[in-house]
Coordinates of C-alpha atoms in Angstrom, one line a residue:
X1 CA -69.0 -20.8 11.1
X2 CA -66.5 -20.2 13.8
X3 CA -68.4 -18.3 16.3
X4 CA -72.1 -18.4 17.7
X5 CA -73.1 -15.7 19.9
X6 CA -76.3 -15.5 21.9
X7 CA -77.6 -12.3 23.6
X8 CA -80.8 -10.5 24.5
X9 CA -82.1 -7.1 24.8
X10 CA -85.2 -5.4 25.5
X11 CA -87.4 -3.7 23.1
X12 CA -90.0 -1.7 24.8
X13 CA -92.0 -4.4 26.7
X14 CA -90.9 -7.1 24.4
X15 CA -87.7 -9.3 24.8
X16 CA -85.6 -10.0 21.8
X17 CA -83.2 -13.3 21.9
X18 CA -80.3 -12.8 19.3
X19 CA -78.5 -15.9 18.2
X20 CA -75.7 -14.8 15.5
X21 CA -73.1 -16.5 13.5
X22 CA -70.0 -15.3 11.5
X23 CA -70.8 -17.7 8.6
X24 CA -71.9 -16.7 5.1
X25 CA -75.2 -15.5 6.2
X26 CA -78.7 -16.2 4.4
X27 CA -79.4 -14.5 1.1
X28 CA -82.3 -11.9 1.0
X29 CA -84.4 -13.9 -1.1
X30 CA -84.2 -16.9 1.1
X31 CA -84.9 -15.2 4.5
X32 CA -88.7 -16.4 4.5
X33 CA -88.2 -19.7 2.6
X34 CA -85.8 -21.1 5.1
X35 CA -88.7 -21.5 7.4
X36 CA -90.9 -23.2 4.7
X37 CA -91.6 -27.0 5.4
X38 CA -89.0 -29.3 3.3
X39 CA -86.6 -26.4 2.6
X40 CA -83.2 -27.1 3.2
X41 CA -80.4 -29.7 2.9
X42 CA -81.9 -32.2 5.2
X43 CA -85.5 -32.9 6.2
X44 CA -86.4 -29.2 6.0
X45 CA -88.3 -29.3 9.4
X46 CA -86.0 -27.7 11.8
X47 CA -86.8 -24.0 11.3
X48 CA -90.3 -24.8 9.9
X49 CA -91.2 -26.4 13.3
X50 CA -89.3 -23.8 15.2
X51 CA -91.5 -21.1 13.8
X52 CA -94.6 -23.2 14.2
X53 CA -94.0 -24.0 17.8
X54 CA -93.1 -20.4 18.7
X55 CA -96.1 -19.1 17.1
X56 CA -98.4 -20.9 19.1
X57 CA -97.0 -19.4 22.1
X58 CA -97.1 -15.7 20.6
X59 CA -93.5 -15.8 20.0
X60 CA -92.1 -15.0 16.6
X61 CA -88.6 -15.7 15.1
X62 CA -87.1 -14.0 11.8
X63 CA -83.7 -14.0 10.0
X64 CA -82.4 -10.5 10.0
X65 CA -78.6 -11.0 9.0
X66 CA -76.6 -9.5 6.5
X67 CA -75.7 -11.7 3.5
X68 CA -72.0 -12.3 3.6
X69 CA -71.7 -11.4 7.4
X70 CA -73.4 -14.2 8.9
X71 CA -76.9 -15.2 10.1
X72 CA -78.9 -13.6 12.6
X73 CA -82.0 -14.9 14.1
X74 CA -84.2 -12.7 16.3
X75 CA -86.8 -14.3 18.5
X76 CA -89.3 -11.8 19.7
X77 CA -91.2 -12.7 23.3
X78 CA -94.1 -10.3 23.6
X79 CA -94.9 -8.5 26.7
X80 CA -96.6 -10.8 29.6
X81 CA -94.6 -13.8 28.1
X82 CA -91.3 -13.4 29.9
X83 CA -89.9 -12.2 33.1

């Protein structure tokens, strides 16, 4: 990974925060598994806890990148949760 970019866009009344890199990306069969507790190289808690904490506030996170072209995380903030 040599570049990480963070941007935002509106999707209707929702705010979408995009975090992207130019690395190898995430394989399609791992896009949900990376959010499982214990999955990964270290403790396996990072993305698991991020998703759990965001969910408490009604915010969602998903990986939507293209394998081979970098990871892309979309954090969706619903209407009324941002201004």
